[in-house]
PDB file of C-alpha atoms in Angstrom:
ATOM      1  CA  MET A1180      86.015-120.813 -31.144  1.00  0.00           C
ATOM      2  CA  THR A1181      85.310-120.286 -27.440  1.00  0.00           C
ATOM      3  CA  ASP A1182      83.888-123.149 -25.435  1.00  0.00           C
ATOM      4  CA  TRP A1183      80.307-122.115 -24.591  1.00  0.00           C
ATOM      5  CA  LEU A1184      80.729-123.563 -21.083  1.00  0.00           C
ATOM      6  CA  ASP A1185      83.558-121.075 -20.419  1.00  0.00           C
ATOM      7  CA  GLU A1186      81.060-118.231 -20.731  1.00  0.00           C
ATOM      8  CA  ILE A1187      79.240-119.363 -17.587  1.00  0.00           C
ATOM      9  CA  THR A1188      80.076-117.843 -14.221  1.00  0.00           C
ATOM     10  CA  TRP A1189      80.422-120.961 -12.062  1.00  0.00           C
ATOM     11  CA  ASN A1190      80.283-120.518  -8.275  1.00  0.00           C
ATOM     12  CA  GLU A1191      83.145-121.451  -5.946  1.00  0.00           C
ATOM     13  CA  ASP A1192      81.954-125.089  -5.986  1.00  0.00           C
ATOM     14  CA  GLY A1193      81.918-125.179  -9.798  1.00  0.00           C
ATOM     15  CA  LEU A1194      78.126-125.081  -9.916  1.00  0.00           C
ATOM     16  CA  VAL A1195      75.448-122.909 -11.492  1.00  0.00           C
ATOM     17  CA  PRO A1196      71.779-122.753 -10.414  1.00  0.00           C
ATOM     18  CA  ALA A1197      69.419-124.191 -13.004  1.00  0.00           C
ATOM     19  CA  ILE A1198      65.702-123.424 -13.050  1.00  0.00           C
ATOM     20  CA  ALA A1199      63.381-125.786 -14.914  1.00  0.00           C
ATOM     21  CA  GLN A1200      60.297-124.156 -16.435  1.00  0.00           C
ATOM     22  CA  ASP A1201      57.441-125.728 -18.356  1.00  0.00           C
ATOM     23  CA  HIS A1202      58.069-124.846 -22.000  1.00  0.00           C
ATOM     24  CA  LYS A1203      54.371-124.228 -22.694  1.00  0.00           C
ATOM     25  CA  THR A1204      52.997-122.592 -19.543  1.00  0.00           C
ATOM     26  CA  GLY A1205      56.141-120.948 -18.171  1.00  0.00           C
ATOM     27  CA  ARG A1206      55.457-122.400 -14.704  1.00  0.00           C
ATOM     28  CA  VAL A1207      58.613-122.777 -12.623  1.00  0.00           C
ATOM     29  CA  LEU A1208      58.886-126.478 -11.862  1.00  0.00           C
ATOM     30  CA  MET A1209      62.056-126.756  -9.818  1.00  0.00           C
ATOM     31  CA  MET A1210      65.544-125.470  -9.154  1.00  0.00           C
ATOM     32  CA  ALA A1211      68.656-127.609  -8.962  1.00  0.00           C
ATOM     33  CA  TRP A1212      72.398-127.282  -9.527  1.00  0.00           C
ATOM     34  CA  MET A1213      74.535-128.149 -12.531  1.00  0.00           C
ATOM     35  CA  ASN A1214      78.243-128.583 -12.870  1.00  0.00           C
ATOM     36  CA  ARG A1215      80.089-128.316 -16.173  1.00  0.00           C
ATOM     37  CA  GLU A1216      79.581-131.988 -17.030  1.00  0.00           C
ATOM     38  CA  ALA A1217      75.853-131.903 -16.180  1.00  0.00           C
ATOM     39  CA  LEU A1218      75.258-128.899 -18.410  1.00  0.00           C
ATOM     40  CA  ALA A1219      77.272-130.363 -21.279  1.00  0.00           C
ATOM     41  CA  LEU A1220      75.346-133.651 -21.022  1.00  0.00           C
ATOM     42  CA  THR A1221      72.017-131.807 -20.792  1.00  0.00           C
ATOM     43  CA  ALA A1222      72.775-130.105 -24.101  1.00  0.00           C
ATOM     44  CA  ALA A1223      74.072-133.312 -25.686  1.00  0.00           C
ATOM     45  CA  GLU A1224      71.241-135.596 -24.510  1.00  0.00           C
ATOM     46  CA  GLN A1225      68.441-132.988 -24.724  1.00  0.00           C
ATOM     47  CA  ARG A1226      67.194-133.896 -21.253  1.00  0.00           C
ATOM     48  CA  ALA A1227      67.769-132.312 -17.838  1.00  0.00           C
ATOM     49  CA  ILE A1228      70.792-133.668 -16.018  1.00  0.00           C
ATOM     50  CA  TYR A1229      71.730-132.072 -12.718  1.00  0.00           C
ATOM     51  CA  TRP A1230      74.459-132.371 -10.106  1.00  0.00           C
ATOM     52  CA  SER A1231      73.162-133.868  -6.872  1.00  0.00           C
ATOM     53  CA  ARG A1232      75.026-132.169  -4.033  1.00  0.00           C
ATOM     54  CA  SER A1233      73.654-134.634  -1.476  1.00  0.00           C
ATOM     55  CA  ARG A1234      74.700-137.687  -3.498  1.00  0.00           C
ATOM     56  CA  GLY A1235      77.826-136.122  -4.974  1.00  0.00           C
ATOM     57  CA  LYS A1236      77.061-137.373  -8.474  1.00  0.00           C
ATOM     58  CA  LEU A1237      75.245-136.629 -11.707  1.00  0.00           C
ATOM     59  CA  TRP A1238      71.489-136.993 -11.489  1.00  0.00           C
ATOM     60  CA  ARG A1239      69.510-137.632 -14.647  1.00  0.00           C
ATOM     61  CA  LYS A1240      66.111-136.198 -13.727  1.00  0.00           C
ATOM     62  CA  GLY A1241      63.621-139.047 -13.858  1.00  0.00           C
ATOM     63  CA  GLU A1242      66.160-141.861 -13.503  1.00  0.00           C
ATOM     64  CA  GLU A1243      64.195-143.280 -10.549  1.00  0.00           C
ATOM     65  CA  SER A1244      60.748-141.726 -10.990  1.00  0.00           C
ATOM     66  CA  GLY A1245      60.424-141.816 -14.775  1.00  0.00           C
ATOM     67  CA  HIS A1246      59.622-138.087 -14.641  1.00  0.00           C
ATOM     68  CA  VAL A1247      62.166-137.058 -17.266  1.00  0.00           C
ATOM     69  CA  GLN A1248      62.523-133.434 -18.314  1.00  0.00           C
ATOM     70  CA  LYS A1249      62.835-133.255 -22.103  1.00  0.00           C
ATOM     71  CA  LEU A1250      64.828-130.158 -23.037  1.00  0.00           C
ATOM     72  CA  HIS A1251      63.310-127.648 -25.459  1.00  0.00           C
ATOM     73  CA  GLU A1252      65.608-124.677 -24.863  1.00  0.00           C
ATOM     74  CA  LEU A1253      68.509-123.549 -22.668  1.00  0.00           C
ATOM     75  CA  ARG A1254      68.809-119.902 -21.614  1.00  0.00           C
ATOM     76  CA  LEU A1255      71.553-118.036 -19.780  1.00  0.00           C
ATOM     77  CA  ASP A1256      70.896-114.846 -17.806  1.00  0.00           C
ATOM     78  CA  CYS A1257      72.661-111.501 -18.303  1.00  0.00           C
ATOM     79  CA  ASP A1258      75.245-112.146 -15.566  1.00  0.00           C
ATOM     80  CA  ALA A1259      75.897-115.646 -16.948  1.00  0.00           C
ATOM     81  CA  ASP A1260      75.286-117.156 -13.512  1.00  0.00           C
ATOM     82  CA  VAL A1261      71.805-118.734 -13.802  1.00  0.00           C
ATOM     83  CA  ILE A1262      70.514-121.248 -16.357  1.00  0.00           C
ATOM     84  CA  ILE A1263      66.877-121.687 -17.326  1.00  0.00           C
ATOM     85  CA  LEU A1264      65.797-124.929 -18.927  1.00  0.00           C
ATOM     86  CA  LEU A1265      62.540-124.827 -20.859  1.00  0.00           C
ATOM     87  CA  VAL A1266      61.361-128.409 -20.563  1.00  0.00           C
ATOM     88  CA  GLU A1267      58.551-130.810 -21.217  1.00  0.00           C
ATOM     89  CA  GLN A1268      57.955-132.516 -17.874  1.00  0.00           C
ATOM     90  CA  LEU A1269      57.082-136.107 -18.697  1.00  0.00           C
ATOM     91  CA  GLY A1270      54.423-137.446 -16.355  1.00  0.00           C
ATOM     92  CA  GLY A1271      53.526-133.896 -15.269  1.00  0.00           C
ATOM     93  CA  ILE A1272      55.360-134.231 -11.933  1.00  0.00           C
ATOM     94  CA  ALA A1273      58.640-132.442 -11.199  1.00  0.00           C
ATOM     95  CA  CYS A1274      58.656-132.552  -7.379  1.00  0.00           C
ATOM     96  CA  HIS A1275      59.700-135.529  -5.266  1.00  0.00           C
ATOM     97  CA  THR A1276      56.544-134.859  -3.190  1.00  0.00           C
ATOM     98  CA  GLY A1277      54.421-135.950  -6.166  1.00  0.00           C
ATOM     99  CA  ARG A1278      53.401-132.422  -7.174  1.00  0.00           C
ATOM    100  CA  GLU A1279      53.688-130.645 -10.519  1.00  0.00           C
ATOM    101  CA  SER A1280      56.132-128.072  -9.125  1.00  0.00           C
ATOM    102  CA  CYS A1281      58.483-127.858  -6.154  1.00  0.00           C
ATOM    103  CA  PHE A1282      57.056-124.368  -5.591  1.00  0.00           C
ATOM    104  CA  TYR A1283      53.727-125.456  -4.134  1.00  0.00           C
ATOM    105  CA  ARG A1284      53.668-123.276  -1.005  1.00  0.00           C
ATOM    106  CA  VAL A1285      52.388-119.693  -0.991  1.00  0.00           C
ATOM    107  CA  TRP A1286      53.065-117.142   1.728  1.00  0.00           C
ATOM    108  CA  GLN A1287      49.756-115.714   2.914  1.00  0.00           C
ATOM    109  CA  GLU A1288      48.933-113.864   6.108  1.00  0.00           C
ATOM    110  CA  GLY A1289      52.284-114.623   7.739  1.00  0.00           C
ATOM    111  CA  ALA A1290      52.454-118.354   7.027  1.00  0.00           C
ATOM    112  CA  TRP A1291      53.259-120.825   4.244  1.00  0.00           C
ATOM    113  CA  HIS A1292      50.199-122.547   2.796  1.00  0.00           C
ATOM    114  CA  THR A1293      50.235-125.590   0.521  1.00  0.00           C
ATOM    115  CA  VAL A1294      48.168-124.732  -2.550  1.00  0.00           C
ATOM    116  CA  ASP A1295      48.976-127.512  -5.031  1.00  0.00           C
ATOM    117  CA  PRO A1296      47.693-131.078  -4.708  1.00  0.00           C
ATOM    118  CA  VAL A1297      49.788-134.226  -4.625  1.00  0.00           C
ATOM    119  CA  LEU A1298      49.211-135.801  -8.043  1.00  0.00           C
ATOM    120  CA  LYS A1299      50.851-139.101  -7.136  1.00  0.00           C
ATOM    121  CA  ASP A1300      51.879-140.562  -3.787  1.00  0.00           C
ATOM    122  CA  PRO A1301      55.685-140.306  -3.517  1.00  0.00           C
ATOM    123  CA  HIS A1302      55.821-143.881  -2.172  1.00  0.00           C
ATOM    124  CA  ALA A1303      54.276-145.043  -5.450  1.00  0.00           C
ATOM    125  CA  ILE A1304      56.868-143.056  -7.425  1.00  0.00           C
ATOM    126  CA  TYR A1305      60.006-144.166  -5.612  1.00  0.00           C
ATOM    127  CA  HIS A1306      60.437-147.868  -5.078  1.00  0.00           C
ATOM    128  CA  THR A1307      63.166-147.504  -2.456  1.00  0.00           C
ATOM    129  CA  GLU A1308      63.277-145.512   0.753  1.00  0.00           C
ATOM    130  CA  HIS A1309      62.229-141.909   0.025  1.00  0.00           C
ATOM    131  CA  LYS A1310      64.987-139.879  -1.594  1.00  0.00           C
ATOM    132  CA  HIS A1311      64.858-136.327  -2.861  1.00  0.00           C
ATOM    133  CA  GLU A1312      65.283-136.630  -6.584  1.00  0.00           C
TER     134      GLU A1312
END
């Protein structure tokens, strides 16, 4: 039996982009990176676990904020180089800015416009100095 992780086309850093989508609405919540261990643990624990490039370590989404992403389904694209996680976003906030989605800016008339509200002040979410989670 082939290891399912061997079927993934990892980049030169051993990472694969992972897009988290709301399992009910289909809204794209965020994009992060996974290494082999993060993806294996995501499947095993049924929650989103990413690889933090800035911290150089595994990052269990929600470990600081409480905004855990409960996994409903994992999907792999046709080139085997992008993962989609269909998740239930606990707390309704995926972005470290306190918004539902990291994709809250829309390009209109030659400029980026913020179109989604902050649902919770990031300083109230993170108890230490602001970090991108």
